[in-house]
Amino acid sequence: MKQNLLTLLIIISIYSCTNKGQQNCLLALTNPTCEHSQNPIGIETKQPRFSWQLSATCNNQSQTAYHILVASTPEKLAQNKGDLWDSKKTKSPKSLNIQYQGAPLKTAQTYYWKVKVWNAQKTASDWSSPQQWTMGFLNPEDIQARWIGMDIPIDSATIIQKKAAHYLYTNFETDHKKSITQATAFIAGLGLFDFYLNGQLVSDHRLNPSNTNYFKRATYVGFDLSNNINVG
């Protein structure tokens, strides 16, 4: 009788410790992405997809719900205001390709988002680190740029191959009375290019843009210049 009682006490004690451990088990969010990239520039789908990975402080844990906020400014996101989309607490184990369901998105605009999740014990994680993405061109009429370069007719690949690489540049000034909060450049080139601003290489991109049949299609690359432009 004493042995059976001792066995029962040990089982209850183990169950109690395990249950307490599960209650203290938390999920953490890692690698949040939009369209499978972190902070991408040039997203052309009108309903981008969000994904994230999970880690836990114990075994046998899973996501039971998520909450996504999408805001028009980083300040609103910091205040937990999803003025463009607030998914609310959504019961779902999905953490891959959650489609945006908010207000219509605009060409070349930057948006800010974050997500948190709940575990099996209905305990919420912390919010993920703030993320962002920048839209590309959603409609052909949104593209107002003009081609610059050799002022000669191009009617064959032979002509292109015979011409040496060119430096194309322009000068511009910013209003010294206004601070620059955001600047984005979209560049399409018939061939490969390096992009410099104020004499500095903007990024470590190489072999851009992707190779296409230039008589049918030209792709573009987006660059965040928010920290590269000087006042004046």
mmCIF file with all atom_site columns, C-alpha atoms in Angstrom, residues 22-30 52-65 116-127:
data_model
loop_
_atom_site.group_PDB
_atom_site.id
_atom_site.type_symbol
_atom_site.label_atom_id
_atom_site.label_alt_id
_atom_site.label_comp_id
_atom_site.label_asym_id
_atom_site.label_entity_id
_atom_site.label_seq_id
_atom_site.pdbx_PDB_ins_code
_atom_site.Cartn_x
_atom_site.Cartn_y
_atom_site.Cartn_z
_atom_site.occupancy
_atom_site.B_iso_or_equiv
_atom_site.pdbx_formal_charge
_atom_site.auth_seq_id
_atom_site.auth_comp_id
_atom_site.auth_asym_id
_atom_site.auth_atom_id
_atom_site.pdbx_PDB_model_num
ATOM 1  C CA . GLN A 1 22  ? 4.325  23.677 -20.645 1.00 0.00 ? 22  GLN A CA 1
ATOM 2  C CA . GLN A 1 23  ? 2.567  26.709 -19.222 1.00 0.00 ? 23  GLN A CA 1
ATOM 3  C CA . ASN A 1 24  ? 5.890  28.571 -19.115 1.00 0.00 ? 24  ASN A CA 1
ATOM 4  C CA . CYS A 1 25  ? 6.808  27.485 -22.641 1.00 0.00 ? 25  CYS A CA 1
ATOM 5  C CA . LEU A 1 26  ? 6.852  30.445 -25.043 1.00 0.00 ? 26  LEU A CA 1
ATOM 6  C CA . LEU A 1 27  ? 6.972  30.761 -28.803 1.00 0.00 ? 27  LEU A CA 1
ATOM 7  C CA . ALA A 1 28  ? 9.323  33.217 -30.436 1.00 0.00 ? 28  ALA A CA 1
ATOM 8  C CA . LEU A 1 29  ? 9.108  34.594 -33.979 1.00 0.00 ? 29  LEU A CA 1
ATOM 9  C CA . THR A 1 30  ? 12.108 34.520 -36.304 1.00 0.00 ? 30  THR A CA 1
ATOM 10 C CA . TRP A 1 52  ? 7.596  33.567 -40.376 1.00 0.00 ? 52  TRP A CA 1
ATOM 11 C CA . GLN A 1 53  ? 9.430  30.836 -38.504 1.00 0.00 ? 53  GLN A CA 1
ATOM 12 C CA . LEU A 1 54  ? 8.944  29.741 -34.901 1.00 0.00 ? 54  LEU A CA 1
ATOM 13 C CA . SER A 1 55  ? 11.166 28.644 -32.049 1.00 0.00 ? 55  SER A CA 1
ATOM 14 C CA . ALA A 1 56  ? 10.104 27.458 -28.593 1.00 0.00 ? 56  ALA A CA 1
ATOM 15 C CA . THR A 1 57  ? 11.647 27.088 -25.145 1.00 0.00 ? 57  THR A CA 1
ATOM 16 C CA . CYS A 1 58  ? 10.302 23.526 -24.815 1.00 0.00 ? 58  CYS A CA 1
ATOM 17 C CA . ASN A 1 59  ? 9.224  20.568 -26.924 1.00 0.00 ? 59  ASN A CA 1
ATOM 18 C CA . ASN A 1 60  ? 5.813  19.712 -28.380 1.00 0.00 ? 60  ASN A CA 1
ATOM 19 C CA . GLN A 1 61  ? 4.719  23.273 -28.973 1.00 0.00 ? 61  GLN A CA 1
ATOM 20 C CA . SER A 1 62  ? 2.732  24.682 -31.875 1.00 0.00 ? 62  SER A CA 1
ATOM 21 C CA . GLN A 1 63  ? 1.129  27.896 -33.043 1.00 0.00 ? 63  GLN A CA 1
ATOM 22 C CA . THR A 1 64  ? -2.630 28.141 -32.512 1.00 0.00 ? 64  THR A CA 1
ATOM 23 C CA . ALA A 1 65  ? -3.301 31.724 -33.641 1.00 0.00 ? 65  ALA A CA 1
ATOM 24 C CA . LYS A 1 116 ? 2.653  37.864 -32.971 1.00 0.00 ? 116 LYS A CA 1
ATOM 25 C CA . VAL A 1 117 ? 1.392  34.338 -32.283 1.00 0.00 ? 117 VAL A CA 1
ATOM 26 C CA . TRP A 1 118 ? -0.168 32.225 -29.534 1.00 0.00 ? 118 TRP A CA 1
ATOM 27 C CA . ASN A 1 119 ? 0.975  28.798 -28.334 1.00 0.00 ? 119 ASN A CA 1
ATOM 28 C CA . ALA A 1 120 ? -1.085 25.750 -27.316 1.00 0.00 ? 120 ALA A CA 1
ATOM 29 C CA . GLN A 1 121 ? -1.569 27.192 -23.832 1.00 0.00 ? 121 GLN A CA 1
ATOM 30 C CA . LYS A 1 122 ? -3.029 30.391 -25.388 1.00 0.00 ? 122 LYS A CA 1
ATOM 31 C CA . THR A 1 123 ? -0.017 32.447 -24.313 1.00 0.00 ? 123 THR A CA 1
ATOM 32 C CA . ALA A 1 124 ? 0.942  35.232 -26.717 1.00 0.00 ? 124 ALA A CA 1
ATOM 33 C CA . SER A 1 125 ? 4.467  35.785 -27.960 1.00 0.00 ? 125 SER A CA 1
ATOM 34 C CA . ASP A 1 126 ? 6.098  39.179 -28.207 1.00 0.00 ? 126 ASP A CA 1
ATOM 35 C CA . TRP A 1 127 ? 5.568  41.124 -31.403 1.00 0.00 ? 127 TRP A CA 1
#
